[in-house]
Coordinates of C-alpha atoms in Angstrom, one line a residue:
Chain O
M1 CA -25.6 -4.5 -14.3
P2 CA -27.4 -5.3 -11.2
A3 CA -25.4 -6.2 -8.0
N4 CA -26.9 -9.5 -7.7
S5 CA -25.8 -10.3 -11.5
T6 CA -24.4 -13.7 -11.9
Q7 CA -21.4 -12.4 -13.9
L8 CA -19.3 -9.5 -12.2
F9 CA -16.4 -9.1 -14.9
P10 CA -17.1 -8.1 -18.3
S11 CA -17.1 -10.2 -21.3
F12 CA -14.4 -7.7 -22.4
R13 CA -11.1 -9.2 -21.6
A14 CA -8.1 -7.0 -21.0
G15 CA -4.9 -9.1 -21.1
A16 CA -3.9 -11.5 -24.0
N17 CA -4.1 -14.4 -21.5
G18 CA -7.7 -13.4 -20.6
V19 CA -9.0 -13.3 -17.0
K20 CA -5.9 -14.5 -14.6
P21 CA -6.6 -17.2 -12.0
L22 CA -6.4 -15.9 -8.3
E23 CA -3.1 -17.4 -8.0
R24 CA -1.4 -15.5 -10.6
A25 CA -3.2 -12.2 -9.5
I26 CA -1.8 -12.7 -6.0
L27 CA 1.6 -13.5 -7.4
E28 CA 2.0 -10.7 -10.0
R29 CA 0.3 -7.8 -8.3
R30 CA 2.5 -5.0 -7.6
A31 CA 1.9 -1.7 -6.0
T32 CA 1.9 0.5 -9.2
P33 CA 4.7 3.4 -8.8
H34 CA 3.7 5.3 -11.9
F35 CA 0.6 5.1 -14.4
D36 CA 0.6 6.4 -18.0
G37 CA -2.4 7.8 -19.4
T38 CA -4.6 4.7 -20.6
P39 CA -8.1 5.3 -19.8
V40 CA -9.9 2.6 -17.7
P41 CA -13.4 1.6 -19.4
D42 CA -16.6 2.5 -17.6
E43 CA -17.3 -1.4 -17.7
V44 CA -14.0 -2.3 -15.8
I45 CA -14.9 0.5 -13.2
E46 CA -18.3 -0.9 -12.7
A47 CA -16.9 -4.5 -12.2
V48 CA -14.3 -3.1 -9.8
L49 CA -17.0 -1.6 -7.8
L50 CA -19.3 -4.8 -8.1
A51 CA -16.5 -6.7 -6.7
G52 CA -15.9 -4.7 -3.8
A53 CA -20.0 -4.7 -3.3
H54 CA -20.1 -8.5 -3.1
A55 CA -17.5 -8.6 -0.1
P56 CA -18.8 -10.1 3.0
S57 CA -19.7 -8.0 6.2
G58 CA -20.7 -8.6 9.4
Y59 CA -24.5 -9.0 9.3
N60 CA -24.3 -7.9 5.8
F61 CA -24.3 -4.3 6.7
Q62 CA -22.0 -3.3 3.9
P63 CA -20.7 -0.2 5.7
W64 CA -18.3 0.7 2.7
R65 CA -18.6 3.4 0.4
F66 CA -16.8 4.6 -2.6
L67 CA -16.1 7.8 -4.2
V68 CA -14.8 7.1 -7.9
L69 CA -12.9 10.1 -9.1
R70 CA -12.2 10.5 -13.0
A71 CA -12.5 14.3 -13.4
E72 CA -8.9 15.7 -13.4
D73 CA -9.7 18.4 -11.1
R74 CA -11.2 16.2 -8.5
R75 CA -8.0 14.0 -8.6
A76 CA -5.9 17.3 -8.1
A77 CA -8.0 18.0 -5.1
L78 CA -7.3 14.6 -3.6
R79 CA -3.3 15.0 -4.4
R80 CA -3.4 18.1 -2.5
A81 CA -4.4 16.3 0.7
A82 CA -2.3 13.1 -0.2
Y83 CA 1.3 14.7 0.3
D84 CA 1.0 15.5 -3.4
E85 CA 1.5 12.0 -4.4
A86 CA 1.9 12.2 -8.2
K87 CA 0.0 8.9 -9.0
I88 CA -3.3 10.3 -7.8
T89 CA -3.2 12.6 -10.8
E90 CA -1.5 10.2 -13.3
A91 CA -3.7 7.3 -12.8
P92 CA -7.4 7.8 -14.7
V93 CA -9.3 6.6 -11.8
V94 CA -8.8 6.9 -8.0
I95 CA -11.2 5.5 -5.8
V96 CA -11.6 6.7 -2.4
G97 CA -12.9 4.1 0.2
F98 CA -14.4 5.9 2.9
A99 CA -17.4 4.9 5.6
P100 CA -19.9 7.3 7.4
S101 CA -19.9 6.8 11.0
D102 CA -23.5 6.0 10.9
G103 CA -23.7 5.1 7.2
W104 CA -24.5 1.5 8.0
K105 CA -27.1 2.2 10.3
K106 CA -29.1 4.2 7.8
T107 CA -29.0 1.5 5.1
A108 CA -29.9 -1.2 7.9
D109 CA -33.7 -1.5 7.3
E110 CA -32.9 -1.7 3.4
V111 CA -30.2 -4.4 4.0
F112 CA -32.4 -6.6 6.4
A113 CA -35.6 -6.3 4.2
E114 CA -33.7 -7.6 1.3
C115 CA -32.0 -10.4 3.3
A116 CA -35.4 -11.4 4.4
R117 CA -36.9 -11.6 1.1
R118 CA -34.2 -13.6 -0.1
G119 CA -34.8 -16.2 2.7
A120 CA -31.4 -15.5 4.1
I121 CA -32.8 -14.5 7.6
P122 CA -36.2 -15.0 9.3
S123 CA -38.6 -12.4 8.2
Q124 CA -40.2 -12.3 11.7
N125 CA -39.0 -9.3 14.1
L126 CA -36.9 -8.0 11.4
D127 CA -36.4 -4.7 13.3
Q128 CA -35.5 -6.7 16.6
Q129 CA -33.0 -8.6 14.5
K130 CA -31.5 -5.5 13.4
Q131 CA -31.4 -3.8 16.5
Q132 CA -29.8 -6.7 18.3
A133 CA -27.1 -6.7 15.2
V134 CA -26.4 -3.1 15.4
A135 CA -25.9 -3.6 19.3
F136 CA -23.5 -6.2 18.8
V137 CA -21.6 -4.3 16.4
E138 CA -21.7 -1.4 18.8
T139 CA -19.7 -3.5 21.6
M140 CA -16.7 -3.5 19.2
S141 CA -14.6 0.0 18.2
V142 CA -16.7 1.0 15.3
T143 CA -13.8 2.9 13.8
A144 CA -11.8 -0.4 13.9
W145 CA -14.6 -2.3 12.4
L146 CA -15.1 0.3 9.5
N147 CA -11.6 0.1 8.9
R148 CA -11.7 -3.7 8.5
H149 CA -14.7 -3.8 6.3
V150 CA -13.5 -1.2 3.7
M151 CA -10.4 -3.1 3.7
I152 CA -12.2 -6.5 3.0
A153 CA -13.9 -4.7 0.0
F154 CA -10.6 -2.7 -1.3
T155 CA -9.0 -6.3 -1.5
H156 CA -11.9 -7.6 -3.8
M157 CA -11.3 -4.6 -5.8
M158 CA -7.7 -4.5 -6.3
L159 CA -7.7 -8.4 -7.0
A160 CA -10.7 -8.1 -9.6
A161 CA -8.6 -5.2 -11.4
E162 CA -5.5 -7.7 -11.6
V163 CA -7.3 -10.5 -12.8
M164 CA -8.8 -8.2 -15.7
G165 CA -5.2 -7.3 -16.6
W166 CA -5.2 -3.9 -14.8
D167 CA -2.9 -2.1 -12.6
T168 CA -3.5 -0.9 -9.3
A169 CA -1.9 1.1 -6.4
P170 CA -3.5 1.2 -2.8
M171 CA -2.3 4.4 -0.7
E172 CA -2.6 5.0 2.8
G173 CA -0.9 8.5 2.6
F174 CA -3.3 11.3 3.0
K175 CA -4.6 13.5 5.8
P176 CA -8.2 12.5 6.6
A177 CA -9.3 16.1 7.3
A178 CA -7.7 17.6 4.3
V179 CA -9.6 14.7 2.1
R180 CA -12.8 15.6 3.7
S181 CA -12.3 19.2 3.2
E182 CA -11.2 19.0 -0.5
L183 CA -13.7 16.6 -1.5
A184 CA -16.4 17.9 0.3
L185 CA -17.1 14.9 2.2
P186 CA -19.2 15.3 5.6
Y187 CA -17.2 15.7 8.8
D188 CA -18.4 12.4 10.0
V189 CA -17.0 10.1 7.4
E190 CA -14.0 7.6 8.1
V191 CA -11.5 7.9 5.0
I192 CA -9.9 4.8 5.0
A193 CA -7.9 4.0 1.8
L194 CA -7.3 5.3 -1.8
L195 CA -7.0 3.0 -4.7
A196 CA -5.4 3.9 -8.2
I197 CA -6.4 2.1 -11.2
G198 CA -4.8 2.3 -14.6
R199 CA -1.8 1.1 -16.7
A200 CA 1.5 1.0 -15.3
K201 CA 4.2 3.2 -16.9
G202 CA 7.4 1.2 -17.2
P203 CA 8.1 -2.0 -15.8
D204 CA 6.7 -3.6 -12.5
R205 CA 8.7 -3.0 -9.4
A206 CA 10.7 -6.0 -8.0
F207 CA 8.8 -8.4 -5.9
P208 CA 10.1 -7.2 -2.4
G209 CA 9.5 -10.8 -1.0
R210 CA 7.8 -11.7 2.2
L211 CA 8.6 -12.9 5.6
P212 CA 8.7 -16.7 5.9
L213 CA 5.5 -18.6 7.1
K214 CA 7.5 -19.8 10.2
T215 CA 7.9 -15.8 11.3
I216 CA 4.1 -15.1 10.5
A217 CA 2.3 -18.1 11.6
F218 CA 2.0 -20.6 14.3
D219 CA 0.6 -24.1 14.9
N220 CA -1.9 -24.4 17.7
T221 CA 0.3 -22.3 20.1
V222 CA 2.2 -19.0 19.6
D223 CA 5.3 -20.8 21.1
R224 CA 5.2 -23.2 17.9
P225 CA 6.4 -21.4 14.6
W226 CA 4.4 -22.9 11.6
A227 CA 6.6 -25.6 10.1
V228 CA 6.3 -25.9 6.4
A229 CA 5.4 -29.5 5.3
Chain K
M1 CA 6.7 -24.4 -0.3
P2 CA 8.6 -21.4 0.3
A3 CA 6.8 -17.9 0.4
N4 CA 8.5 -16.9 -2.9
S5 CA 7.3 -19.9 -4.6
T6 CA 5.8 -19.3 -8.3
Q7 CA 3.0 -21.5 -7.0
L8 CA 0.7 -20.9 -4.4
F9 CA -1.9 -23.3 -4.6
P10 CA -1.6 -27.2 -4.5
S11 CA -1.4 -29.1 -7.7
F12 CA -4.4 -31.2 -5.7
R13 CA -7.7 -29.8 -7.0
A14 CA -10.6 -29.9 -4.4
G15 CA -13.7 -29.5 -6.6
A16 CA -14.9 -31.3 -9.8
N17 CA -14.7 -27.9 -11.5
G18 CA -10.9 -27.4 -10.6
V19 CA -9.8 -23.9 -9.2
K20 CA -12.6 -21.4 -9.5
P21 CA -12.2 -18.2 -11.2
L22 CA -12.1 -14.9 -8.9
E23 CA -15.3 -14.1 -10.3
R24 CA -17.0 -17.1 -9.4
A25 CA -15.4 -17.5 -5.9
I26 CA -16.7 -13.8 -5.2
L27 CA -20.2 -14.8 -6.2
E28 CA -20.1 -18.2 -4.4
R29 CA -18.6 -17.6 -1.1
R30 CA -20.9 -17.8 1.6
A31 CA -20.4 -17.2 5.4
T32 CA -20.6 -21.0 6.4
P33 CA -23.3 -21.7 9.2
H34 CA -22.1 -25.3 9.9
F35 CA -19.3 -27.4 9.2
D36 CA -19.1 -31.3 8.6
G37 CA -15.9 -33.0 10.2
T38 CA -14.0 -33.2 6.6
P39 CA -10.5 -32.7 7.6
V40 CA -8.7 -29.8 5.8
P41 CA -5.2 -31.3 4.1
D42 CA -2.1 -29.6 5.2
E43 CA -1.3 -28.6 2.0
V44 CA -4.5 -26.7 1.6
I45 CA -3.9 -24.7 5.0
E46 CA -0.5 -23.9 3.8
A47 CA -1.7 -22.5 0.6
V48 CA -4.0 -20.5 2.3
L49 CA -1.2 -19.1 4.6
L50 CA 0.9 -18.3 1.6
A51 CA -2.0 -16.5 0.1
G52 CA -2.3 -14.4 3.4
A53 CA 1.4 -13.9 3.4
H54 CA 1.5 -12.5 -0.3
A55 CA -0.9 -9.8 0.5
P56 CA 0.1 -6.1 0.2
S57 CA 1.2 -4.0 2.9
G58 CA 2.6 -0.4 3.7
Y59 CA 6.1 -0.5 3.1
N60 CA 5.9 -4.4 3.1
F61 CA 5.8 -4.2 6.5
Q62 CA 3.5 -7.5 6.9
P63 CA 2.1 -6.7 10.3
W64 CA -0.4 -9.9 10.4
R65 CA 0.2 -13.1 12.2
F66 CA -1.9 -16.1 12.2
L67 CA -2.4 -18.8 14.8
V68 CA -3.5 -21.9 13.2
L69 CA -5.8 -23.8 15.5
R70 CA -6.1 -27.4 14.9
A71 CA -6.1 -29.5 17.9
E72 CA -9.6 -29.9 19.3
D73 CA -8.7 -28.6 23.0
R74 CA -7.6 -25.3 21.5
R75 CA -10.6 -24.7 19.4
A76 CA -12.5 -25.6 22.4
A77 CA -10.6 -22.8 24.2
L78 CA -11.1 -20.2 21.7
R79 CA -14.9 -21.4 21.9
R80 CA -15.1 -20.2 25.1
A81 CA -13.9 -16.7 24.0
A82 CA -16.2 -16.4 21.3
Y83 CA -19.7 -16.4 22.6
D84 CA -19.4 -20.3 22.5
E85 CA -19.9 -20.2 18.8
A86 CA -20.3 -24.0 17.6
K87 CA -18.8 -23.5 14.3
I88 CA -15.4 -23.0 16.1
T89 CA -15.2 -26.8 17.3
E90 CA -17.2 -27.9 14.2
A91 CA -14.4 -26.8 11.7
P92 CA -11.2 -28.6 11.6
V93 CA -9.3 -25.5 11.5
V94 CA -9.8 -22.2 12.8
I95 CA -7.3 -19.5 12.2
V96 CA -6.8 -16.3 14.4
G97 CA -5.7 -13.3 12.6
F98 CA -3.9 -11.0 15.1
A99 CA -1.3 -8.4 15.2
P100 CA 1.3 -7.6 18.2
S101 CA 1.6 -3.8 18.6
D102 CA 5.1 -3.9 18.1
G103 CA 5.3 -7.0 15.8
W104 CA 5.9 -5.0 12.6
K105 CA 8.7 -3.2 14.0
K106 CA 10.6 -6.1 15.3
T107 CA 10.6 -7.8 11.8
A108 CA 11.3 -4.5 10.1
D109 CA 15.0 -4.9 9.6
E110 CA 14.5 -8.3 8.2
V111 CA 11.8 -7.1 5.9
F112 CA 14.0 -4.1 4.7
A113 CA 17.0 -6.3 4.2
E114 CA 15.1 -8.5 1.9
C115 CA 13.6 -5.9 0.0
A116 CA 17.0 -4.3 -0.8
R117 CA 18.3 -7.6 -1.8
R118 CA 15.7 -8.2 -4.3
G119 CA 16.1 -4.6 -5.7
A120 CA 12.7 -3.5 -4.6
I121 CA 14.2 -0.6 -2.6
P122 CA 17.6 1.2 -2.7
S123 CA 20.3 -0.5 -0.5
Q124 CA 21.8 2.6 0.8
N125 CA 20.9 4.1 4.2
L126 CA 18.5 1.2 4.9
D127 CA 18.4 2.4 8.4
Q128 CA 17.2 5.8 7.7
Q129 CA 14.4 4.6 5.1
K130 CA 13.0 2.1 7.8
Q131 CA 12.9 4.7 10.3
Q132 CA 11.1 7.2 7.9
A133 CA 8.7 4.3 7.1
V134 CA 8.1 3.6 11.0
A135 CA 7.5 7.5 11.6
F136 CA 5.0 7.6 8.7
V137 CA 2.8 4.7 10.0
E138 CA 2.9 6.2 13.6
T139 CA 1.4 9.4 12.1
M140 CA -1.8 7.2 11.7
S141 CA -4.1 5.3 14.2
V142 CA -1.6 2.1 14.6
T143 CA -4.8 0.1 15.7
A144 CA -6.8 1.0 12.7
W145 CA -3.6 0.2 10.6
L146 CA -3.3 -3.1 12.1
N147 CA -6.6 -4.1 11.6
R148 CA -6.9 -3.0 8.1
H149 CA -3.6 -5.0 7.0
V150 CA -4.8 -8.1 8.9
M151 CA -8.0 -7.8 6.8
I152 CA -6.4 -7.5 3.4
A153 CA -4.5 -10.6 4.2
F154 CA -7.7 -12.6 5.5
T155 CA -9.5 -11.8 2.4
H156 CA -6.8 -13.2 0.2
M157 CA -7.0 -16.2 2.6
M158 CA -10.8 -16.4 2.1
L159 CA -10.8 -16.4 -1.5
A160 CA -7.7 -18.7 -1.8
A161 CA -9.8 -21.3 0.3
E162 CA -12.9 -20.5 -2.2
V163 CA -11.0 -21.2 -5.4
M164 CA -9.5 -24.3 -3.9
G165 CA -13.3 -25.7 -3.1
W166 CA -13.3 -25.1 0.7
D167 CA -15.9 -23.4 2.6
T168 CA -15.1 -20.4 5.3
A169 CA -16.8 -18.4 8.1
P170 CA -15.0 -15.3 8.9
M171 CA -15.9 -14.3 12.7
E172 CA -15.8 -11.1 14.7
G173 CA -17.8 -12.3 17.6
F174 CA -15.2 -12.5 20.5
K175 CA -13.8 -11.0 23.5
P176 CA -10.1 -10.0 22.7
A177 CA -9.1 -10.2 26.2
A178 CA -10.8 -13.5 26.8
V179 CA -9.2 -14.9 23.3
R180 CA -5.6 -13.5 24.8
S181 CA -6.3 -15.4 28.0
E182 CA -7.5 -18.8 26.6
L183 CA -4.8 -18.9 23.9
A184 CA -2.1 -17.5 26.0
L185 CA -1.4 -14.7 23.6
P186 CA 0.7 -11.6 25.0
Y187 CA -1.0 -8.8 26.5
D188 CA -0.2 -6.4 23.7
V189 CA -1.6 -8.4 20.7
E190 CA -4.3 -7.1 18.7
V191 CA -6.8 -9.8 18.0
I192 CA -8.7 -8.9 14.8
A193 CA -10.8 -11.5 13.2
L194 CA -11.2 -15.5 12.9
L195 CA -11.4 -17.6 9.9
A196 CA -12.8 -21.0 10.1
I197 CA -12.3 -23.6 7.4
G198 CA -13.8 -27.0 6.0
R199 CA -16.7 -28.3 4.5
A200 CA -20.3 -27.0 5.1
K201 CA -22.8 -29.3 6.7
G202 CA -26.0 -28.9 4.7
P203 CA -26.8 -26.4 1.9
D204 CA -25.2 -22.8 1.7
R205 CA -27.2 -20.2 3.0
A206 CA -29.2 -18.2 0.6
F207 CA -27.3 -15.1 -0.9
P208 CA -28.6 -12.2 1.1
G209 CA -28.4 -9.4 -1.6
R210 CA -26.3 -6.5 -1.9
L211 CA -26.8 -2.5 -1.8
P212 CA -27.2 -1.4 -5.3
L213 CA -24.2 0.7 -6.8
K214 CA -26.1 3.9 -6.8
T215 CA -26.4 3.5 -2.8
I216 CA -22.8 2.7 -2.2
A217 CA -20.6 4.5 -4.9
F218 CA -20.4 8.0 -6.1
D219 CA -19.1 9.6 -9.1
N220 CA -16.5 12.2 -8.9
T221 CA -18.5 13.9 -5.8
V222 CA -20.9 12.3 -3.1
D223 CA -23.5 14.4 -4.3
R224 CA -23.7 12.1 -7.5
P225 CA -24.6 8.7 -7.2
W226 CA -23.0 6.1 -9.3
A227 CA -25.1 5.5 -12.5
V228 CA -24.8 2.1 -13.8
A229 CA -23.8 2.2 -17.3

């Protein structure tokens, strides 16, 4: 299925209720504590990857990269770098979200040419447009920028898995240098997050609650907490 | 509507087609170049905030904070700190995603008490559990961690607006110190991203395309590009 397909999710429908609306996905998603051994079909993994690929990014640079670990020995290697977390070998699929520091620059010509071909940016002075965009990104902390972008894509992926009826566990407990070493990633790669996908073993965790909007949101000024209508 | 409501989105339905499935939201969302003046109803803003509030976070710390700018003079102030970007005053609502460096620690007792009350964590040794969680987060770059978390919530918000039929523009072009100064935010606040919400003026931008999965995804090892099934 090409990344510009008009259908992201497989016709295959996982749950008895079909694809969940976003509202239900947001309310029902839980970090999965344990996975059973149910395999995840290739078409589901691919739909999850396409949901990530279609995330928005600054100048459409798409700096995210995804290493899909399905082989047991590869997940065992990752587990060694991730505080021996059992979920990593229990889940049939773990996706490592990472970003090579310069990866987004290496694909920039391809990105800008495709943008111009589709009429999304002017086709004149492409190289100059690209250089200005690169220079702008470099006015920010590139590490923070890479972290932000990988998480936009990861959130798409987590929600896509949920609407298709699969369970996920996002993880941030790992030693980046050990992950690079265990998985033979280049030294200049930012390892950002892990996402296990499969079927939960046992019941979902209880919903832990959320801070009220009056604590986390503000109306025009930070002196005025958001008042629920 | 309380943050633990079982309904996030208003019964109010914006588009002729009702609420969009996630797949359509992912495929149809575009960064909006210009907004017309259509006001965004309060219940839509609140649904967007609740979608952000329900995002997942490490240990449920919820470090994100959202400043909702509706008043014209507040958006004009933000625009001065954001390269004079016209969208900021054109859109009726701009949400500033930020994170006070220590904000997540200040709400940690409340978060852990609520988690325990709901049975999501053991109710024994709450203070010790909290201290271990704080210590773990502090083994990472807290700046990167805050950036990641605000973007998870922002992605929920962007998709929630889209499924309700509203247009958005995420923005990263601003000077953080100037934003803090113009909006009277404390000095220790990380300003992470902006999200304008409203109705697009004129047609959507063309879809700029995406890199193919074989470029951004890998199968078990980074030496093996993902092969589309």
